[in-house]
């Protein structure tokens, strides 16, 4: 059993109704609950969402010594937050950056990630499935 934190940043609480042509019509909460059920014998998930930068940083700090991996969709903070990037570097827990949409196919300002260089890798454009793909990585890495 591994422990994985799934951390979502600003506006991701609105997935399911927010710009459905980009992000789809399924609520992120419901999707993550279905993953928790599907993987209950293999992993425990600790899900956190906040629209507040400092709360995301505090949660990242709280993961120290507790989590085997972190799945982080920092939303728009990906493209702006040196503080979140510093937190990811500081806690020394393998972190995967996830984006629901393909950020490389969108506006130029989404093509920069302050967080990417602190992460083991990034998944972008696979829709909500990107979270499951990230879980698959941590499960494979454990074996
Ligand atoms: C996002 C992409 C970001 O550019 C955007 O600000 C988001 C969502 C995604 O999951 O595709 O809020 O992180």
Coordinates of N, CA and C in Angstrom, one line a residue, residues 3-118:
X3 N 1.1 5.6 -0.2 CA 0.3 6.8 0.1 C 0.6 7.9 -1.0
X4 N -0.4 8.4 -1.6 CA -0.3 9.4 -2.7 C -1.1 10.6 -2.4
X5 N -0.5 11.7 -2.4 CA -1.3 13.0 -2.2 C -1.7 13.5 -3.6
X6 N -2.9 13.8 -3.8 CA -3.4 14.4 -5.1 C -3.9 15.8 -4.8
X7 N -3.1 16.7 -5.3 CA -3.2 18.1 -4.9 C -3.7 18.9 -6.1
X8 N -4.8 19.6 -5.9 CA -5.3 20.4 -7.1 C -5.4 21.9 -6.6
X9 N -5.0 22.7 -7.6 CA -5.0 24.2 -7.3 C -6.3 24.9 -7.8
X10 N -6.1 26.2 -8.0 CA -7.3 27.1 -8.2 C -8.2 26.7 -9.4
X11 N -9.5 26.8 -9.1 CA -10.5 26.6 -10.1 C -10.8 25.1 -10.5
X12 N -9.9 24.2 -9.9 CA -10.1 22.8 -10.3 C -11.3 22.2 -9.5
X13 N -11.8 22.9 -8.5 CA -13.0 22.5 -7.8 C -14.2 22.6 -8.8
X14 N -14.1 23.4 -9.8 CA -15.2 23.6 -10.8 C -15.2 22.7 -12.0
X15 N -14.2 21.8 -12.0 CA -14.2 20.8 -13.1 C -15.5 20.0 -13.2
X16 N -16.0 19.9 -14.4 CA -17.3 19.3 -14.6 C -18.3 20.3 -15.1
X17 N -18.1 21.6 -14.6 CA -19.0 22.7 -15.2 C -18.1 23.8 -15.8
X18 N -16.9 23.9 -15.4 CA -16.0 24.9 -15.9 C -15.5 24.6 -17.3
X19 N -15.8 25.5 -18.3 CA -15.3 25.3 -19.7 C -15.3 23.8 -20.1
X20 N -16.5 23.2 -20.2 CA -16.5 21.8 -20.4 C -15.9 21.4 -21.8
X21 N -15.8 22.3 -22.7 CA -15.2 21.9 -24.0 C -13.7 21.6 -23.8
X22 N -13.1 22.2 -22.8 CA -11.7 22.0 -22.5 C -11.5 20.9 -21.5
X23 N -12.3 21.0 -20.4 CA -12.0 20.1 -19.2 C -13.0 19.0 -19.1
X24 N -14.0 18.9 -19.9 CA -14.9 17.8 -19.8 C -16.1 18.1 -18.8
X25 N -17.0 17.1 -18.7 CA -18.2 17.3 -18.0 C -18.2 16.5 -16.7
X26 N -17.2 15.8 -16.4 CA -17.1 15.0 -15.2 C -16.5 15.7 -14.0
X27 N -17.1 15.7 -12.9 CA -16.6 16.4 -11.7 C -15.3 15.7 -11.2
X28 N -14.3 16.6 -10.9 CA -13.0 16.0 -10.5 C -13.2 15.2 -9.1
X29 N -14.0 15.7 -8.3 CA -14.3 15.0 -7.0 C -14.8 13.6 -7.3
X30 N -15.8 13.5 -8.1 CA -16.4 12.2 -8.4 C -15.4 11.3 -9.1
X31 N -14.6 11.9 -10.0 CA -13.6 11.1 -10.6 C -12.6 10.5 -9.6
X32 N -12.1 11.4 -8.7 CA -11.1 11.0 -7.8 C -11.7 9.9 -6.8
X33 N -12.9 10.1 -6.5 CA -13.6 9.1 -5.6 C -13.6 7.7 -6.3
X34 N -13.9 7.8 -7.6 CA -13.9 6.5 -8.3 C -12.5 5.8 -8.4
X35 N -11.5 6.7 -8.4 CA -10.1 6.1 -8.4 C -9.8 5.5 -7.0
X36 N -10.3 6.2 -6.0 CA -10.0 5.7 -4.6 C -10.6 4.4 -4.4
X37 N -11.8 4.2 -5.0 CA -12.5 2.9 -4.9 C -11.7 1.8 -5.7
X38 N -11.4 2.2 -6.9 CA -10.7 1.3 -7.9 C -9.4 0.8 -7.3
X39 N -8.6 1.7 -6.6 CA -7.3 1.3 -6.2 C -7.2 1.1 -4.7
X40 N -8.3 0.9 -4.0 CA -8.3 0.8 -2.6 C -7.4 -0.2 -2.0
X41 N -7.1 -1.3 -2.7 CA -6.2 -2.3 -2.2 C -4.7 -2.0 -2.4
X42 N -4.5 -1.0 -3.2 CA -3.1 -0.7 -3.6 C -2.6 0.6 -3.1
X43 N -3.5 1.6 -3.0 CA -3.0 2.9 -2.6 C -4.0 3.6 -1.8
X44 N -3.5 4.5 -0.9 CA -4.4 5.4 -0.2 C -4.1 6.8 -0.7
X45 N -5.2 7.5 -1.0 CA -5.1 8.8 -1.6 C -5.5 9.9 -0.6
X46 N -4.8 10.9 -0.6 CA -5.0 12.1 0.3 C -5.2 13.3 -0.7
X47 N -6.5 13.6 -0.9 CA -6.9 14.6 -1.9 C -7.0 16.0 -1.2
X48 N -6.5 17.0 -1.8 CA -6.6 18.3 -1.3 C -6.8 19.3 -2.5
X49 N -7.7 20.2 -2.3 CA -7.9 21.2 -3.4 C -8.0 22.6 -2.6
X50 N -7.3 23.6 -3.2 CA -7.5 24.9 -2.7 C -7.3 25.9 -3.8
X51 N -8.0 27.1 -3.6 CA -7.8 28.2 -4.5 C -6.8 29.2 -4.0
X52 N -6.1 28.8 -2.9 CA -5.2 29.7 -2.2 C -3.8 29.2 -2.3
X53 N -2.9 30.0 -2.8 CA -1.5 29.5 -3.0 C -0.8 29.0 -1.7
X54 N -1.0 29.8 -0.6 CA -0.3 29.4 0.6 C -0.9 28.1 1.2
X55 N -2.2 27.9 1.0 CA -2.7 26.6 1.5 C -2.2 25.4 0.8
X56 N -1.9 25.6 -0.5 CA -1.3 24.5 -1.3 C 0.1 24.3 -0.8
X57 N 0.8 25.3 -0.5 CA 2.2 25.2 0.0 C 2.2 24.5 1.4
X58 N 1.3 25.0 2.3 CA 1.2 24.3 3.6 C 0.9 22.8 3.5
X59 N 0.0 22.5 2.5 CA -0.3 21.0 2.4 C 0.9 20.3 1.8
X60 N 1.6 20.9 0.9 CA 2.8 20.2 0.4 C 3.8 20.0 1.6
X61 N 4.0 21.0 2.4 CA 4.9 20.8 3.6 C 4.4 19.7 4.5
X62 N 3.1 19.6 4.7 CA 2.5 18.5 5.5 C 2.7 17.1 5.0
X63 N 3.0 17.0 3.7 CA 3.2 15.7 3.1 C 4.6 15.1 3.5
X64 N 5.5 16.0 4.0 CA 6.9 15.5 4.3 C 6.8 14.3 5.2
X65 N 7.5 13.3 4.8 CA 7.7 12.1 5.7 C 6.4 11.2 5.7
X66 N 5.4 11.6 5.0 CA 4.1 10.9 5.0 C 3.7 10.3 3.7
X67 N 4.1 10.9 2.6 CA 3.6 10.5 1.3 C 4.8 9.8 0.5
X68 N 4.4 8.8 -0.3 CA 5.4 8.2 -1.2 C 5.4 8.9 -2.6
X69 N 4.4 9.6 -2.9 CA 4.4 10.4 -4.1 C 3.3 11.5 -4.1
X70 N 3.5 12.4 -5.0 CA 2.5 13.5 -5.1 C 2.1 13.7 -6.5
X71 N 0.8 13.9 -6.7 CA 0.3 14.2 -8.0 C -0.2 15.6 -7.9
X72 N 0.4 16.5 -8.6 CA 0.1 18.0 -8.5 C -0.4 18.6 -9.7
X73 N -1.6 19.1 -9.7 CA -2.1 20.0 -10.7 C -2.3 21.3 -10.1
X74 N -1.3 22.2 -10.3 CA -1.4 23.5 -9.6 C -2.2 24.5 -10.4
X75 N -2.9 24.1 -11.4 CA -3.7 25.0 -12.2 C -2.9 26.2 -12.7
X76 N -3.4 27.3 -12.7 CA -2.7 28.5 -13.2 C -1.5 28.9 -12.4
X77 N -1.4 28.4 -11.2 CA -0.2 28.7 -10.4 C 1.0 28.0 -11.0
X78 N 0.8 26.9 -11.8 CA 1.9 26.3 -12.5 C 2.7 27.3 -13.3
X79 N 2.0 28.3 -13.9 CA 2.7 29.2 -14.8 C 3.2 30.5 -14.1
X80 N 2.9 30.6 -12.8 CA 3.3 31.8 -12.1 C 4.1 31.6 -10.8
X81 N 4.0 30.4 -10.1 CA 4.3 30.4 -8.7 C 5.7 29.8 -8.5
X82 N 6.7 30.7 -8.2 CA 8.0 30.2 -7.8 C 7.9 29.6 -6.4
X83 N 6.9 30.1 -5.6 CA 6.8 29.6 -4.2 C 6.3 28.1 -4.2
X84 N 5.4 27.8 -5.1 CA 5.0 26.3 -5.1 C 6.1 25.5 -5.7
X85 N 6.9 26.0 -6.7 CA 8.0 25.3 -7.2 C 9.1 25.0 -6.1
X86 N 9.3 26.1 -5.3 CA 10.3 25.9 -4.2 C 9.8 24.9 -3.2
X87 N 8.5 24.9 -2.9 CA 7.9 23.9 -1.9 C 8.1 22.5 -2.5
X88 N 7.9 22.3 -3.7 CA 8.0 20.9 -4.3 C 9.5 20.5 -4.2
X89 N 10.4 21.4 -4.5 CA 11.8 21.1 -4.3 C 12.2 20.8 -2.9
X90 N 11.6 21.6 -2.0 CA 12.0 21.5 -0.5 C 11.6 20.1 0.1
X91 N 10.4 19.6 -0.3 CA 9.9 18.5 0.4 C 10.5 17.1 0.0
X92 N 11.2 17.1 -1.1 CA 11.9 15.9 -1.6 C 11.0 14.7 -1.6
X93 N 9.8 14.8 -2.2 CA 8.9 13.7 -2.4 C 8.7 13.7 -3.9
X94 N 8.9 12.5 -4.6 CA 8.7 12.5 -6.0 C 7.3 13.0 -6.4
X95 N 7.3 14.0 -7.3 CA 6.0 14.7 -7.7 C 5.9 14.6 -9.2
X96 N 4.6 14.3 -9.6 CA 4.3 14.3 -11.0 C 3.3 15.5 -11.2
X97 N 3.7 16.3 -12.2 CA 2.8 17.4 -12.6 C 1.7 16.9 -13.6
X98 N 0.5 17.2 -13.3 CA -0.6 16.8 -14.2 C -1.4 18.0 -14.6
X99 N -1.8 18.0 -15.9 CA -2.8 18.9 -16.4 C -3.8 18.2 -17.2
X100 N -5.1 18.5 -17.0 CA -6.2 17.9 -17.7 C -6.1 18.2 -19.2
X101 N -5.9 19.5 -19.5 CA -5.8 19.9 -20.9 C -4.4 19.8 -21.4
X102 N -4.2 19.9 -22.7 CA -2.9 19.9 -23.3 C -2.4 21.4 -23.3
X103 N -1.6 21.7 -22.2 CA -1.2 23.1 -22.0 C -0.3 23.5 -23.2
X104 N 0.4 22.6 -23.9 CA 1.3 23.0 -25.0 C 0.5 23.4 -26.2
X105 N -0.8 23.0 -26.2 CA -1.6 23.4 -27.4 C -2.5 24.6 -27.1
X106 N -2.2 25.3 -26.0 CA -3.1 26.4 -25.6 C -2.3 27.7 -25.7
X107 N -2.7 28.7 -24.9 CA -2.1 30.0 -25.0 C -0.6 29.9 -24.6
X108 N 0.2 30.8 -25.2 CA 1.7 30.7 -24.9 C 2.0 30.8 -23.4
X109 N 1.2 31.6 -22.6 CA 1.5 31.7 -21.2 C 1.3 30.4 -20.4
X110 N 0.6 29.4 -21.0 CA 0.5 28.1 -20.4 C 1.6 27.2 -20.7
X111 N 2.5 27.6 -21.6 CA 3.6 26.7 -22.0 C 4.8 26.8 -21.0
X112 N 4.7 27.7 -20.1 CA 5.8 27.8 -19.1 C 5.3 27.2 -17.8
X113 N 6.2 26.3 -17.2 CA 5.8 25.8 -15.9 C 7.0 26.0 -15.0
X114 N 6.8 26.7 -13.9 CA 7.8 26.9 -12.9 C 8.1 25.6 -12.1
X115 N 7.0 24.7 -12.2 CA 7.1 23.5 -11.3 C 7.8 22.3 -12.0
X116 N 7.7 22.3 -13.3 CA 8.1 21.1 -14.1 C 9.5 20.7 -13.8
X117 N 10.5 21.6 -13.6 CA 11.8 21.2 -13.4 C 12.1 20.6 -12.0
X118 N 11.1 20.7 -11.1 CA 11.2 20.1 -9.8 C 10.5 18.8 -9.7

